[in-house]
mmCIF file of C-alpha atoms in Angstrom:
data_model
loop_
_atom_site.group_PDB
_atom_site.id
_atom_site.type_symbol
_atom_site.label_atom_id
_atom_site.label_comp_id
_atom_site.label_asym_id
_atom_site.label_seq_id
_atom_site.Cartn_x
_atom_site.Cartn_y
_atom_site.Cartn_z
ATOM 1 C CA SER A 1 5.867 14.392 1.968
ATOM 2 C CA GLN A 2 3.894 11.730 3.629
ATOM 3 C CA GLN A 3 -0.166 12.020 3.112
ATOM 4 C CA GLY A 4 -1.275 9.631 6.219
ATOM 5 C CA GLU A 5 -0.110 9.176 9.648
ATOM 6 C CA GLU A 6 -1.949 6.676 11.970
ATOM 7 C CA ASP A 7 -1.753 6.482 15.413
ATOM 8 C CA PRO A 8 -1.218 4.601 17.560
ATOM 9 C CA GLN A 9 2.034 2.860 16.450
ATOM 10 C CA ALA A 10 1.139 -0.322 18.348
ATOM 11 C CA LEU A 11 -1.982 -1.310 19.981
ATOM 12 C CA SER A 12 -2.401 -4.401 22.277
ATOM 13 C CA ILE A 13 -5.858 -5.404 23.588
ATOM 14 C CA GLN A 14 -7.739 -8.565 24.535
ATOM 15 C CA GLU A 15 -9.885 -10.656 22.664
ATOM 16 C CA GLY A 16 -13.517 -9.165 22.286
ATOM 17 C CA GLU A 17 -12.486 -5.635 23.100
ATOM 18 C CA ASN A 18 -12.942 -3.297 20.185
ATOM 19 C CA ALA A 19 -9.720 -1.774 18.674
ATOM 20 C CA THR A 20 -9.644 1.961 17.264
ATOM 21 C CA MET A 21 -6.946 3.226 15.116
ATOM 22 C CA ASN A 22 -6.989 6.681 13.547
ATOM 23 C CA CYS A 23 -5.054 8.244 10.658
ATOM 24 C CA SER A 24 -4.812 11.809 10.049
ATOM 25 C CA TYR A 25 -3.463 13.463 6.699
ATOM 26 C CA LYS A 26 -2.566 16.664 5.397
ATOM 27 C CA THR A 27 -4.098 17.551 1.961
ATOM 28 C CA SER A 28 -7.522 17.301 0.483
ATOM 29 C CA ILE A 29 -8.070 13.677 -0.713
ATOM 30 C CA ASN A 30 -10.782 12.387 -3.450
ATOM 31 C CA ASN A 31 -11.169 9.039 -0.884
ATOM 32 C CA LEU A 32 -9.362 6.892 2.040
ATOM 33 C CA GLN A 33 -8.677 3.511 2.239
ATOM 34 C CA TRP A 34 -8.071 0.726 4.701
ATOM 35 C CA TYR A 35 -5.906 -2.038 4.367
ATOM 36 C CA ARG A 36 -4.043 -5.167 6.634
ATOM 37 C CA GLN A 37 -0.899 -6.423 6.603
ATOM 38 C CA ASN A 38 0.341 -9.880 7.971
ATOM 39 C CA SER A 39 3.480 -10.170 8.462
ATOM 40 C CA GLY A 40 5.470 -10.714 5.269
ATOM 41 C CA ARG A 41 2.632 -10.964 3.371
ATOM 42 C CA GLY A 42 1.094 -8.483 0.664
ATOM 43 C CA LEU A 43 -1.465 -6.014 1.747
ATOM 44 C CA VAL A 44 -5.378 -6.630 1.695
ATOM 45 C CA HIS A 45 -8.056 -3.708 1.265
ATOM 46 C CA LEU A 46 -10.771 -3.415 3.672
ATOM 47 C CA ILE A 47 -12.567 -0.566 2.875
ATOM 48 C CA LEU A 48 -12.826 2.846 1.007
ATOM 49 C CA ILE A 49 -14.402 5.796 1.948
ATOM 50 C CA ARG A 50 -15.209 8.545 -0.426
ATOM 51 C CA SER A 51 -14.464 12.291 0.591
ATOM 52 C CA ASN A 52 -17.913 12.838 0.642
ATOM 53 C CA GLU A 53 -18.727 10.170 3.144
ATOM 54 C CA ARG A 54 -18.467 10.400 6.844
ATOM 55 C CA GLU A 55 -19.261 6.763 7.831
ATOM 56 C CA LYS A 56 -19.308 3.020 6.234
ATOM 57 C CA HIS A 57 -19.354 -0.439 8.065
ATOM 58 C CA SER A 58 -18.612 -3.521 6.341
ATOM 59 C CA GLY A 59 -19.023 -6.616 9.047
ATOM 60 C CA ARG A 60 -17.263 -5.720 12.328
ATOM 61 C CA LEU A 61 -15.464 -2.407 10.717
ATOM 62 C CA ARG A 62 -17.142 0.771 11.255
ATOM 63 C CA VAL A 63 -15.183 3.629 9.310
ATOM 64 C CA THR A 64 -15.411 7.043 10.041
ATOM 65 C CA LEU A 65 -14.145 10.237 7.800
ATOM 66 C CA ASP A 66 -13.873 13.883 8.917
ATOM 67 C CA THR A 67 -12.665 16.161 6.316
ATOM 68 C CA SER A 68 -12.840 19.299 8.182
ATOM 69 C CA LYS A 69 -10.431 17.657 10.714
ATOM 70 C CA LYS A 70 -8.776 16.055 7.983
ATOM 71 C CA SER A 71 -8.882 12.626 10.175
ATOM 72 C CA SER A 72 -10.368 9.008 9.582
ATOM 73 C CA SER A 73 -10.675 6.281 12.171
ATOM 74 C CA LEU A 74 -10.968 2.327 11.838
ATOM 75 C CA LEU A 75 -12.916 0.649 14.614
ATOM 76 C CA ILE A 76 -13.108 -3.068 14.783
ATOM 77 C CA THR A 77 -15.737 -4.554 17.237
ATOM 78 C CA ALA A 78 -15.407 -7.781 18.931
ATOM 79 C CA SER A 79 -11.583 -8.206 18.034
ATOM 80 C CA ARG A 80 -10.345 -11.656 17.133
ATOM 81 C CA ALA A 81 -7.074 -13.270 17.597
ATOM 82 C CA ALA A 82 -7.080 -13.613 14.306
ATOM 83 C CA ASP A 83 -7.096 -9.899 13.906
ATOM 84 C CA THR A 84 -3.682 -9.232 14.614
ATOM 85 C CA ALA A 85 -1.943 -7.787 11.994
ATOM 86 C CA SER A 86 -0.799 -4.024 10.896
ATOM 87 C CA TYR A 87 -3.133 -1.422 9.685
ATOM 88 C CA PHE A 88 -2.453 1.246 7.030
ATOM 89 C CA CYS A 89 -4.473 3.887 5.723
ATOM 90 C CA ALA A 90 -4.296 5.201 2.106
ATOM 91 C CA THR A 91 -5.066 8.261 0.095
ATOM 92 C CA SER A 92 -5.033 9.231 -2.853
ATOM 93 C CA MET A 93 -4.791 13.218 -3.425
ATOM 94 C CA LYS A 94 -7.338 15.806 -5.121
ATOM 95 C CA THR A 95 -4.426 17.093 -7.158
ATOM 96 C CA SER A 96 -2.892 13.470 -8.201
ATOM 97 C CA TYR A 97 -5.973 11.026 -8.270
ATOM 98 C CA ASP A 98 -3.398 7.788 -9.443
ATOM 99 C CA LYS A 99 -0.983 8.708 -6.625
ATOM 100 C CA VAL A 100 -1.964 6.553 -3.384
ATOM 101 C CA ILE A 101 0.111 6.781 -0.473
ATOM 102 C CA PHE A 102 0.033 4.765 2.915
ATOM 103 C CA GLY A 103 1.069 5.826 6.019
ATOM 104 C CA PRO A 104 3.461 4.458 8.778
ATOM 105 C CA GLY A 105 0.707 1.694 10.209
ATOM 106 C CA THR A 106 -0.666 0.063 13.601
ATOM 107 C CA SER A 107 0.332 -2.452 14.549
ATOM 108 C CA LEU A 108 -2.433 -4.349 16.519
ATOM 109 C CA SER A 109 -1.937 -7.420 18.753
ATOM 110 C CA VAL A 110 -5.146 -8.926 19.935
ATOM 111 C CA ILE A 111 -4.378 -11.505 22.967
ATOM 112 C CA PRO A 112 -6.847 -14.668 23.210
ATOM 113 C CA ASP B 1 -6.526 -17.698 -11.186
ATOM 114 C CA GLY B 2 -6.528 -13.773 -11.539
ATOM 115 C CA GLY B 3 -4.055 -11.855 -9.473
ATOM 116 C CA ILE B 4 -0.665 -10.463 -9.298
ATOM 117 C CA THR B 5 2.104 -12.121 -9.296
ATOM 118 C CA GLN B 6 5.549 -11.158 -8.193
ATOM 119 C CA SER B 7 8.953 -13.096 -8.722
ATOM 120 C CA PRO B 8 11.633 -13.803 -7.313
ATOM 121 C CA LYS B 9 9.993 -14.407 -3.506
ATOM 122 C CA TYR B 10 13.433 -14.114 -2.251
ATOM 123 C CA LEU B 11 16.436 -12.047 -3.976
ATOM 124 C CA PHE B 12 20.030 -11.712 -2.571
ATOM 125 C CA ARG B 13 22.152 -8.937 -4.407
ATOM 126 C CA LYS B 14 26.146 -8.090 -4.192
ATOM 127 C CA GLU B 15 27.022 -4.485 -4.013
ATOM 128 C CA GLY B 16 27.226 -2.549 -7.322
ATOM 129 C CA GLN B 17 24.842 -5.113 -9.249
ATOM 130 C CA ASN B 18 21.350 -4.433 -10.611
ATOM 131 C CA VAL B 19 18.748 -6.634 -10.278
ATOM 132 C CA THR B 20 15.272 -6.873 -11.512
ATOM 133 C CA LEU B 21 12.051 -7.743 -9.610
ATOM 134 C CA SER B 22 9.124 -9.325 -11.546
ATOM 135 C CA CYS B 23 5.686 -7.961 -11.539
ATOM 136 C CA GLU B 24 2.947 -9.281 -13.592
ATOM 137 C CA GLN B 25 -1.192 -9.231 -13.357
ATOM 138 C CA ASN B 26 -3.814 -10.831 -15.573
ATOM 139 C CA LEU B 27 -6.339 -8.495 -13.856
ATOM 140 C CA ASN B 28 -6.496 -6.397 -16.769
ATOM 141 C CA HIS B 29 -5.777 -3.523 -14.788
ATOM 142 C CA ASP B 30 -4.674 -0.270 -15.939
ATOM 143 C CA ALA B 31 -2.822 0.900 -12.911
ATOM 144 C CA MET B 32 0.284 -0.069 -11.599
ATOM 145 C CA TYR B 33 2.489 0.367 -8.372
ATOM 146 C CA TRP B 34 5.598 -0.194 -6.755
ATOM 147 C CA TYR B 35 6.332 0.109 -3.370
ATOM 148 C CA ARG B 36 9.113 -0.411 -0.642
ATOM 149 C CA GLN B 37 8.496 -1.369 2.831
ATOM 150 C CA ASP B 38 11.087 -1.488 5.685
ATOM 151 C CA PRO B 39 10.979 -3.451 8.685
ATOM 152 C CA GLY B 40 7.800 -2.168 10.605
ATOM 153 C CA GLN B 41 7.439 0.620 8.639
ATOM 154 C CA GLY B 42 5.036 1.690 6.204
ATOM 155 C CA LEU B 43 4.866 1.446 2.707
ATOM 156 C CA ARG B 44 6.739 4.244 0.575
ATOM 157 C CA LEU B 45 5.781 5.071 -3.356
ATOM 158 C CA ILE B 46 8.886 4.129 -5.706
ATOM 159 C CA TYR B 47 6.966 4.747 -9.209
ATOM 160 C CA TYR B 48 3.249 4.325 -10.504
ATOM 161 C CA SER B 49 2.169 3.810 -13.550
ATOM 162 C CA GLN B 50 -1.437 4.849 -15.240
ATOM 163 C CA ILE B 51 -0.913 3.738 -18.817
ATOM 164 C CA VAL B 52 1.544 1.516 -20.879
ATOM 165 C CA ASN B 53 4.428 3.607 -21.718
ATOM 166 C CA ASP B 54 3.817 6.131 -19.279
ATOM 167 C CA PHE B 55 4.798 6.524 -15.021
ATOM 168 C CA GLN B 56 5.474 8.642 -12.791
ATOM 169 C CA LYS B 57 8.070 8.839 -9.768
ATOM 170 C CA GLY B 58 6.763 8.399 -6.367
ATOM 171 C CA ASP B 59 8.559 9.628 -3.313
ATOM 172 C CA ILE B 60 11.384 7.919 -3.431
ATOM 173 C CA ALA B 61 12.599 6.862 -6.774
ATOM 174 C CA GLU B 62 16.352 7.714 -6.653
ATOM 175 C CA GLY B 63 18.419 4.826 -7.549
ATOM 176 C CA TYR B 64 15.152 2.896 -9.196
ATOM 177 C CA SER B 65 13.995 2.432 -12.605
ATOM 178 C CA VAL B 66 10.848 0.613 -14.485
ATOM 179 C CA SER B 67 8.814 0.338 -17.518
ATOM 180 C CA ARG B 68 5.690 -0.198 -18.827
ATOM 181 C CA GLU B 69 5.966 -2.114 -22.049
ATOM 182 C CA LYS B 70 2.818 -3.720 -21.896
ATOM 183 C CA LYS B 71 -0.403 -3.363 -19.620
ATOM 184 C CA GLU B 72 0.462 -6.379 -17.508
ATOM 185 C CA SER B 73 3.613 -6.259 -16.464
ATOM 186 C CA PHE B 74 5.621 -3.361 -14.617
ATOM 187 C CA PRO B 75 9.214 -4.427 -13.651
ATOM 188 C CA LEU B 76 11.219 -2.708 -11.186
ATOM 189 C CA THR B 77 14.943 -2.319 -11.515
ATOM 190 C CA VAL B 78 17.140 -2.002 -8.151
ATOM 191 C CA THR B 79 20.140 -0.083 -9.543
ATOM 192 C CA SER B 80 23.602 0.507 -8.051
ATOM 193 C CA ALA B 81 22.522 3.261 -7.207
ATOM 194 C CA GLN B 82 20.301 2.653 -4.685
ATOM 195 C CA LYS B 83 22.762 2.442 -1.498
ATOM 196 C CA ASN B 84 20.693 0.993 0.958
ATOM 197 C CA PRO B 85 18.019 -1.458 -1.181
ATOM 198 C CA THR B 86 17.513 -4.198 1.578
ATOM 199 C CA ALA B 87 13.903 -4.177 1.998
ATOM 200 C CA PHE B 88 10.554 -5.723 1.068
ATOM 201 C CA TYR B 89 9.152 -4.382 -2.562
ATOM 202 C CA LEU B 90 5.040 -4.461 -3.213
ATOM 203 C CA CYS B 91 3.848 -4.581 -6.638
ATOM 204 C CA ALA B 92 0.033 -3.749 -6.592
ATOM 205 C CA SER B 93 -2.384 -2.730 -9.477
ATOM 206 C CA ARG B 94 -5.812 -1.103 -10.149
ATOM 207 C CA PHE B 95 -8.461 -1.566 -12.468
ATOM 208 C CA ASP B 96 -9.687 1.920 -13.081
ATOM 209 C CA ARG B 97 -11.080 5.142 -11.499
ATOM 210 C CA SER B 98 -14.456 4.575 -11.477
ATOM 211 C CA SER B 99 -13.807 1.586 -9.051
ATOM 212 C CA GLY B 100 -12.483 4.141 -6.682
ATOM 213 C CA ASN B 101 -8.818 3.585 -5.871
ATOM 214 C CA THR B 102 -8.731 0.094 -4.773
ATOM 215 C CA ILE B 103 -5.291 -1.472 -5.215
ATOM 216 C CA TYR B 104 -4.516 -5.140 -5.091
ATOM 217 C CA PHE B 105 -1.190 -6.195 -4.219
ATOM 218 C CA GLY B 106 1.052 -9.025 -4.946
ATOM 219 C CA GLU B 107 2.877 -11.207 -2.160
ATOM 220 C CA GLY B 108 6.004 -9.098 -2.298
ATOM 221 C CA SER B 109 9.227 -9.583 -2.489
ATOM 222 C CA TRP B 110 12.310 -9.368 -0.308
ATOM 223 C CA LEU B 111 15.557 -7.903 -1.710
ATOM 224 C CA THR B 112 18.776 -8.511 0.533
ATOM 225 C CA VAL B 113 21.959 -7.106 -0.156
ATOM 226 C CA VAL B 114 24.973 -9.034 0.883
#
């Protein structure tokens, strides 16, 4: 019953390059969120985009949402070694607002 | 400091034993969550609670139990019925629906069956 799926599963880039991660989901959503996790730690919220929004920015992060395709993308511009982490999308369905489901994540490695 | 506190950080359990993971928040959040994460995998929802004295099963509730007697506390018991409990357990909370669904996480608890 997994709601969100990210791709790629793993991504390795050079410092300074942009990183793009994608998330697809199956049912109508209230909103979609992106989180970051450093190894062995809790998740940190990055950005939330509501179902009636198409794009949001926060610093070096840009998130898009295409509800017709049931997909979202997270772009990290000018990546840094400190961006190395796992990134997850999370959704709550219109039929169950409080149930927040995470995808399997994308593991990003930024090489200095 | 405000936040979510999980304890213990590391826990070892013998097969056949029940163990309880603690989760306390002083953020005055309404909703609380428990997720399980296996190495290299995503998070899977075990249980969640929207208000005191009420909780709902997530996608992998079998072998787990919870209680929500106080707003700030949401302990998770891993019972002997859980066949493969070794994992990283994450507790989270959310203020209310008007703030969107942003949830805040604790630092997690590692459970190992020996």
